[in-house]
PDB file of C-alpha atoms in Angstrom:
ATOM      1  CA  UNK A  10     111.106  72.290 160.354  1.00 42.00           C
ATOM      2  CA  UNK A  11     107.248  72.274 159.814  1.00 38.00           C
ATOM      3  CA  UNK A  12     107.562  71.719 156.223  1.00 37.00           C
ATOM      4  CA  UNK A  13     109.948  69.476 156.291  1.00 37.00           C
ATOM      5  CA  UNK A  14     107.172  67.275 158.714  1.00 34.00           C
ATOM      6  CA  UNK A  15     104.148  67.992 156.722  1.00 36.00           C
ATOM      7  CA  UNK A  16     105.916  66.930 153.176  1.00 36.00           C
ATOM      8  CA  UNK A  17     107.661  63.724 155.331  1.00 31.00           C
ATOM      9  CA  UNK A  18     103.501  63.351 155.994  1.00 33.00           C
ATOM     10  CA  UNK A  19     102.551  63.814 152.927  1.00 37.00           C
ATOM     11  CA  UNK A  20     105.127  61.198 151.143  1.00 38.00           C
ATOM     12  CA  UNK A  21     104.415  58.839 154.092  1.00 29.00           C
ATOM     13  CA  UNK A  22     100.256  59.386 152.700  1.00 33.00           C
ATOM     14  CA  UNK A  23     101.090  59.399 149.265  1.00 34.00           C
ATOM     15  CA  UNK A  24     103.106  55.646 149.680  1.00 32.00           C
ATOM     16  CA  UNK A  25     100.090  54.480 151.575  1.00 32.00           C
ATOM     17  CA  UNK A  26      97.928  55.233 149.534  1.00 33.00           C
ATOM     18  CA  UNK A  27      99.931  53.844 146.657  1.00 34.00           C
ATOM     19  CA  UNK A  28      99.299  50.438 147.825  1.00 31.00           C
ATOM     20  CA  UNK A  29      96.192  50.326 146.734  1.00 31.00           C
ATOM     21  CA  UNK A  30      96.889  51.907 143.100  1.00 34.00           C
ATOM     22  CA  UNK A  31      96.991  50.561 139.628  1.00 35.00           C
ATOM     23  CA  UNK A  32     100.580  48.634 139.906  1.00 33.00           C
ATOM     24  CA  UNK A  33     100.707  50.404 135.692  1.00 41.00           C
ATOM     25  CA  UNK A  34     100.159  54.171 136.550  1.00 55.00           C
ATOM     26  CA  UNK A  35     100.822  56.697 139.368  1.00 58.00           C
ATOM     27  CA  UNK A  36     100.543  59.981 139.841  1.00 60.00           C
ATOM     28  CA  UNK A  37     102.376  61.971 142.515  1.00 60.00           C
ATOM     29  CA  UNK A  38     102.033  65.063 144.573  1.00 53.00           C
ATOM     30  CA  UNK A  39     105.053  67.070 145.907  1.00 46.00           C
ATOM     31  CA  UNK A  40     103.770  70.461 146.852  1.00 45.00           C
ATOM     32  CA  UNK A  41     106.215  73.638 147.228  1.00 45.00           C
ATOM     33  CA  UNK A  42     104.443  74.637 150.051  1.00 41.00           C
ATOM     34  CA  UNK A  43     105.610  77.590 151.818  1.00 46.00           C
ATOM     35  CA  UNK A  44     102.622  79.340 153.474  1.00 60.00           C
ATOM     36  CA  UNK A  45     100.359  76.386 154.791  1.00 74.00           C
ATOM     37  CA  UNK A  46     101.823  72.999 155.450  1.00 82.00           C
ATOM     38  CA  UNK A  47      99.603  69.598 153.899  1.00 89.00           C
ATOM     39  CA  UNK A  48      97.952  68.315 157.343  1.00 92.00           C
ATOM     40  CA  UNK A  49      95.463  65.809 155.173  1.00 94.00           C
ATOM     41  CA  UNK A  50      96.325  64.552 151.743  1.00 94.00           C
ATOM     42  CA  UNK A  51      95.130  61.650 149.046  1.00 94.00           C
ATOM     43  CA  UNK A  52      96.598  60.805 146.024  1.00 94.00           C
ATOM     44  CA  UNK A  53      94.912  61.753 142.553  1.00 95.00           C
ATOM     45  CA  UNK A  54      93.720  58.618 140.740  1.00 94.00           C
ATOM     46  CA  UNK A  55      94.836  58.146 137.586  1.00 96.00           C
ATOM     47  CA  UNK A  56      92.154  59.094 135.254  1.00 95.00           C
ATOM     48  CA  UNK A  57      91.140  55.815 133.588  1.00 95.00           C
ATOM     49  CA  UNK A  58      91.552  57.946 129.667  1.00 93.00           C
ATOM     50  CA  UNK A  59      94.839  58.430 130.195  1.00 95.00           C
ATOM     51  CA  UNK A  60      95.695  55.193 131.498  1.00 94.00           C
ATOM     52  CA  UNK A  61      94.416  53.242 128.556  1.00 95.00           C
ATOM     53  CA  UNK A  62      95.835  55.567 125.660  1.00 94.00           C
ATOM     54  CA  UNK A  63      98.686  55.248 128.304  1.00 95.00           C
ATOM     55  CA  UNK A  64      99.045  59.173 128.295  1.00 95.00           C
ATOM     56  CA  UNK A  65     101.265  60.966 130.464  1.00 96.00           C
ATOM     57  CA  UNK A  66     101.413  64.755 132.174  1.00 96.00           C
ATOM     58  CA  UNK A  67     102.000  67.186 134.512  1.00 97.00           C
ATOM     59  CA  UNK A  68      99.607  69.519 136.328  1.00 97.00           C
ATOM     60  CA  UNK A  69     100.119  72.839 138.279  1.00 97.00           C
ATOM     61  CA  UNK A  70      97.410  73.704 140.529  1.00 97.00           C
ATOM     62  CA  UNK A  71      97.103  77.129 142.637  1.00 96.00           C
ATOM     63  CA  UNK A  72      95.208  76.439 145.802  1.00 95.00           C
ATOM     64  CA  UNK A  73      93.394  79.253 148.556  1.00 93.00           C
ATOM     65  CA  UNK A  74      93.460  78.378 151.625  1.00 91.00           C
ATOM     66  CA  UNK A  75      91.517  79.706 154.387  1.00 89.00           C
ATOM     67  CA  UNK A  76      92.289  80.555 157.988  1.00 86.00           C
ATOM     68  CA  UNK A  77      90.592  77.427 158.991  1.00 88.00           C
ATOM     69  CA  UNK A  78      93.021  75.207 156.747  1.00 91.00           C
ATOM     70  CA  UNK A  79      90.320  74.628 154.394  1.00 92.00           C
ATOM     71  CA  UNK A  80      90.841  74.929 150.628  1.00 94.00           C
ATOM     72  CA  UNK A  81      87.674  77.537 149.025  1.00 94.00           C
ATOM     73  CA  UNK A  82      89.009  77.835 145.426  1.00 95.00           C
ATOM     74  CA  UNK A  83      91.601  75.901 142.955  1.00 96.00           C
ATOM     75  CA  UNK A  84      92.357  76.679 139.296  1.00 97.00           C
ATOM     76  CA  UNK A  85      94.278  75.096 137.132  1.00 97.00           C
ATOM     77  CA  UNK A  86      97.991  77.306 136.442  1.00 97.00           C
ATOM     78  CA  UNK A  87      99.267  74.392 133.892  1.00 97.00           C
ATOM     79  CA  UNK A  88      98.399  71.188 132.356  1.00 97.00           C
ATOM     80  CA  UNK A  89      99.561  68.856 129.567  1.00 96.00           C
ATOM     81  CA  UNK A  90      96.535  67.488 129.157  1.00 94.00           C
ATOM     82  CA  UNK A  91      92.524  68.562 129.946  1.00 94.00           C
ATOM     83  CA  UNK A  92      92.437  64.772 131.238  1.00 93.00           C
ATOM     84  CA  UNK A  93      94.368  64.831 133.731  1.00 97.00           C
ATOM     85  CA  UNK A  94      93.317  68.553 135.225  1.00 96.00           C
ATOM     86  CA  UNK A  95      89.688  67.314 136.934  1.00 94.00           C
ATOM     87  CA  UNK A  96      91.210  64.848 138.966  1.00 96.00           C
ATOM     88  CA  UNK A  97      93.839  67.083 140.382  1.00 97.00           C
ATOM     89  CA  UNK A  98      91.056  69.809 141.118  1.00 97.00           C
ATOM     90  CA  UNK A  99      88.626  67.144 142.584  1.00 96.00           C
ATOM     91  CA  UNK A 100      91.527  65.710 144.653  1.00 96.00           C
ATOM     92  CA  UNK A 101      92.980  68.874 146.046  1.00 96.00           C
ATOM     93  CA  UNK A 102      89.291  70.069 146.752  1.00 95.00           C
ATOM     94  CA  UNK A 103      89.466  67.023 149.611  1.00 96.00           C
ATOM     95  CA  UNK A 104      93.112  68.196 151.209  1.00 96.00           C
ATOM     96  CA  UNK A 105      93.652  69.832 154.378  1.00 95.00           C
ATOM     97  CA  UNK A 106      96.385  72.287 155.054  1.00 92.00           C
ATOM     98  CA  UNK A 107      97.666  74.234 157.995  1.00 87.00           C
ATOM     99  CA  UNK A 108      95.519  77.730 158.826  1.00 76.00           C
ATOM    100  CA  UNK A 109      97.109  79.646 156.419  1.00 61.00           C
ATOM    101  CA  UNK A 110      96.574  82.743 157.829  1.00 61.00           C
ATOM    102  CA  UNK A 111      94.913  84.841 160.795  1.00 62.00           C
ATOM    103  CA  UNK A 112      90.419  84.870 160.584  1.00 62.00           C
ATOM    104  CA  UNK A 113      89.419  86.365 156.904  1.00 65.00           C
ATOM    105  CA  UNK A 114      93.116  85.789 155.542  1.00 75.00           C
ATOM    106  CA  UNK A 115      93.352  83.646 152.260  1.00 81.00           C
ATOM    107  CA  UNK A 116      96.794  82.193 150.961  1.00 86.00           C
ATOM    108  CA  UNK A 117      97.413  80.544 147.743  1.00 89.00           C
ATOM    109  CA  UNK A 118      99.632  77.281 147.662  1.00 91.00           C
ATOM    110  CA  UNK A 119     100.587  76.181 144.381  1.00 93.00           C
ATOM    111  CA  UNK A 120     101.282  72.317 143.704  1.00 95.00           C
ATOM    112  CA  UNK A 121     103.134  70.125 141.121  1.00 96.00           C
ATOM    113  CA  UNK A 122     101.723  66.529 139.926  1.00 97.00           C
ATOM    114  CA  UNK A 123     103.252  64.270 137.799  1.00 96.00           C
ATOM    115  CA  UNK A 124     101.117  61.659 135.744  1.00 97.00           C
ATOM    116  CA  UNK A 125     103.562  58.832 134.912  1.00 95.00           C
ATOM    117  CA  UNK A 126     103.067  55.447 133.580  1.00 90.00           C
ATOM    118  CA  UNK A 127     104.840  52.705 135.156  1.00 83.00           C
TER     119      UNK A 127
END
């Protein structure tokens, strides 16, 4: 029931936050979270490269979390394009998850985006 809440959060953030995109580009976050729940997310901005030679992609991104909910390292598992990779690790950097784990305990969350243009 937890993750159903935090990824009905994070799609309620993600639509917010779309409001004030480009109305030509998105990119979207659904993350298969299983061992810390999204408590604070943004939406990656679509880098302005890609949106003029209208490219599109997907990144993977593994994410540790700390006890305290706070991500301390992100690498890149996948991407279609470079371009797209430092705004993913710039904008996951910035999330907040659940306590992943008891004091000294790291757990890795990997998460899907989807560059699309509109």
């Amino acid at each position: 029931m937890t993750t159903r809440i935090a990824t009905l959060t994070l799609g309620l953030l993600l639509m917010a936050s779309s409001a004030h995109a480009d109305r030509t580009a998105s990119a979207s976050a659904v993350p298969a979270v299983k061992s810390a729940a999204v408590v604070k997310a943004s939406k990656p901005e679509y880098p302005a490269m890609a949106r003029v030679f209208r490219l599109e992609g997907e990144v993977i991104v593994n994410v540790e979390v700390d006890h305290r909910g706070v991500p301390i390292g992100a690498g890149i598992v996948k991407s279609s394009s470079p371009v797209f990779s430092a705004t993913v690790l710039t904008t996951v950097r910035a999330w907040r998850f659940s306590p992943a784990a008891k004091e000294g305990g790291v757990r890795v969350v990997q998460i899907p985006f989807t560059f699309k243009m509109k």
